[in-house]
Amino acid sequence: MKTKSMRLTALEIVKWILVALIALFLVHSFTGNRISKADFDTVWDAVSADADMSKMQEGSNQMIRRLYGLDPAQFDGIRLYYPKTNMGAEEILLVKMKDTKDQETVQSAMESRKKTQMNNFNGYGTYQYAMLEKSVISIRGNYALFVSADNAAAIDQAFENAL
């Protein structure tokens, strides 16, 4: 008799684990690739409001290609602000993708840029290196943000709130 009740209990445990896994999958599916209808300029305004823009300059389409290897024509919106000097590490790249299928490409480009900058400052730019270590790469549906700043977490929160 104990075997049957133990088997029943084990089956119930497995059932609840499966229900929990399905729920997690559904939550991830509906939140991870959520398409935002937020206007690009509105999102940019929210992001830039929390950033010290005085240390950065706006990047041209050519600079976006050079630093990130991304073609601005492939996106619904893209804006780069990068350091005014070679000793700066403050940087913001905001991208609005036409399709969430571009998430991996954009994330890879952002990670590559971060790695390049960390290599540039490794060993002598301790302040800049620490800033890059705390930088944020945030992919939210059709939007992506890379931010390297003293208050990167606050800028990321403003980004998420704007979506």
Coordinates of C-alpha atoms in Angstrom, one line a residue:
M1 CA 0.0 0.0 0.0
K2 CA 2.8 2.4 0.8
T3 CA 4.3 1.8 -2.6
K4 CA 1.1 2.9 -4.4
S5 CA 0.8 6.1 -2.3
M6 CA 4.5 6.9 -2.7
R7 CA 4.1 6.5 -6.5
L8 CA 1.1 8.7 -6.4
T9 CA 3.0 11.4 -4.5
A10 CA 5.9 11.1 -6.9
L11 CA 3.6 11.5 -9.8
E12 CA 2.0 14.6 -8.2
I13 CA 5.5 16.1 -7.6
V14 CA 6.4 15.5 -11.3
K15 CA 3.1 17.0 -12.4
W16 CA 3.7 20.2 -10.3
I17 CA 7.2 20.5 -11.6
L18 CA 6.0 20.3 -15.2
V19 CA 3.3 22.9 -14.5
A20 CA 5.9 25.2 -13.0
L21 CA 8.3 24.7 -16.0
I22 CA 5.5 25.4 -18.5
A23 CA 4.5 28.6 -16.5
L24 CA 8.2 29.8 -16.5
F25 CA 8.4 29.1 -20.3
L26 CA 5.2 31.1 -21.0
V27 CA 6.3 34.0 -18.8
H28 CA 9.7 34.1 -20.6
S29 CA 8.1 33.8 -24.0
F30 CA 5.7 36.7 -23.5
T31 CA 8.1 39.0 -21.7
G32 CA 11.5 38.4 -23.3
N33 CA 10.6 39.3 -26.9
R34 CA 7.8 41.8 -26.2
I35 CA 7.6 44.3 -29.0
S36 CA 7.5 47.8 -27.7
K37 CA 5.5 50.4 -29.5
A38 CA 7.4 53.2 -27.7
D39 CA 8.6 56.0 -30.0
F40 CA 12.4 55.9 -30.5
D41 CA 12.9 59.5 -29.6
T42 CA 10.8 59.1 -26.4
V43 CA 13.0 56.2 -25.3
W44 CA 16.1 58.1 -26.2
D45 CA 14.9 61.1 -24.2
A46 CA 14.4 58.9 -21.1
V47 CA 17.8 57.3 -21.5
S48 CA 19.7 60.5 -22.1
A49 CA 18.0 62.4 -19.3
D50 CA 19.8 60.3 -16.7
A51 CA 23.2 60.4 -18.5
D52 CA 26.0 62.9 -18.3
M53 CA 26.0 63.8 -22.0
S54 CA 28.7 66.4 -21.6
K55 CA 31.4 63.7 -21.8
M56 CA 30.1 62.2 -25.0
Q57 CA 29.6 63.2 -28.6
E58 CA 27.0 62.0 -31.1
G59 CA 28.3 59.3 -33.5
S60 CA 27.6 59.3 -37.2
N61 CA 26.3 56.3 -39.1
Q62 CA 29.9 55.8 -40.2
M63 CA 31.0 55.7 -36.5
I64 CA 28.3 53.2 -35.7
R65 CA 29.6 51.0 -38.5
R66 CA 33.2 51.4 -37.4
L67 CA 32.7 50.8 -33.7
Y68 CA 29.9 48.2 -33.8
G69 CA 29.9 46.8 -37.3
L70 CA 26.1 47.5 -37.6
D71 CA 24.4 49.1 -40.6
P72 CA 22.1 51.8 -39.4
A73 CA 19.8 51.4 -42.4
Q74 CA 18.9 47.9 -41.1
F75 CA 17.2 49.4 -38.0
D76 CA 14.1 51.4 -37.2
G77 CA 16.2 53.7 -35.0
I78 CA 19.8 53.8 -33.8
R79 CA 21.7 56.4 -31.9
L80 CA 25.3 56.4 -30.6
Y81 CA 27.0 58.7 -28.1
Y82 CA 30.6 57.9 -27.5
P83 CA 33.5 59.4 -25.6
K84 CA 34.8 62.8 -26.6
T85 CA 38.4 61.7 -25.7
N86 CA 40.4 58.5 -26.0
M87 CA 40.5 58.4 -22.2
G88 CA 36.7 58.3 -21.8
A89 CA 34.7 55.2 -21.4
E90 CA 31.2 56.8 -21.3
E91 CA 29.1 55.5 -24.1
I92 CA 25.5 54.9 -25.0
L93 CA 24.1 52.9 -28.0
L94 CA 20.3 52.7 -28.4
V95 CA 18.9 50.5 -31.1
K96 CA 15.3 49.9 -32.2
M97 CA 15.3 46.7 -34.3
K98 CA 12.8 46.1 -37.1
D99 CA 12.7 42.4 -36.1
T100 CA 13.6 40.6 -32.9
K101 CA 15.6 38.2 -35.0
D102 CA 18.3 40.8 -35.0
Q103 CA 18.7 40.6 -31.2
E104 CA 21.6 38.2 -31.3
T105 CA 23.5 40.3 -33.9
V106 CA 23.0 43.5 -31.9
Q107 CA 23.9 41.9 -28.6
S108 CA 27.0 40.4 -30.1
A109 CA 28.1 43.8 -31.5
M110 CA 27.6 45.4 -28.1
E111 CA 29.5 42.7 -26.3
S112 CA 32.3 43.0 -28.9
R113 CA 32.5 46.8 -28.4
K114 CA 32.6 46.3 -24.6
K115 CA 35.3 43.7 -24.8
T116 CA 37.4 46.0 -27.1
Q117 CA 37.0 48.9 -24.7
M118 CA 37.9 46.8 -21.7
N119 CA 41.1 45.6 -23.5
N120 CA 42.0 49.2 -24.3
F121 CA 41.8 50.2 -20.7
N122 CA 43.1 47.0 -19.1
G123 CA 46.2 47.7 -17.0
Y124 CA 46.2 51.5 -17.0
G125 CA 42.7 53.0 -17.1
T126 CA 41.4 51.6 -13.8
Y127 CA 38.5 54.0 -13.5
Q128 CA 37.4 53.4 -17.1
Y129 CA 37.9 49.7 -16.7
A130 CA 35.7 49.6 -13.6
M131 CA 33.1 51.6 -15.4
L132 CA 33.0 49.1 -18.3
E133 CA 32.8 46.3 -15.8
K134 CA 29.6 47.9 -14.5
S135 CA 28.2 48.7 -18.0
V136 CA 24.9 47.3 -19.1
I137 CA 23.7 45.5 -22.2
S138 CA 20.0 45.2 -22.2
I139 CA 17.9 43.5 -24.9
R140 CA 14.2 44.1 -24.5
G141 CA 12.1 42.8 -27.5
N142 CA 12.8 45.1 -30.4
Y143 CA 15.0 47.5 -28.3
A144 CA 18.6 47.2 -27.2
L145 CA 20.7 49.4 -25.0
F146 CA 24.5 49.4 -24.3
V147 CA 25.5 51.9 -21.6
S148 CA 28.8 52.5 -20.0
A149 CA 28.5 55.3 -17.4
D150 CA 28.9 55.9 -13.7
N151 CA 25.1 55.4 -13.3
A152 CA 24.6 52.7 -15.9
A153 CA 22.0 50.9 -13.8
A154 CA 19.9 54.0 -13.4
I155 CA 20.0 54.6 -17.1
D156 CA 19.0 51.0 -17.8
Q157 CA 16.1 51.5 -15.4
A158 CA 15.0 54.6 -17.3
F159 CA 15.2 52.6 -20.5
E160 CA 13.0 49.8 -19.2
N161 CA 10.5 52.3 -17.8
A162 CA 10.3 54.0 -21.2
L163 CA 9.4 50.8 -23.0

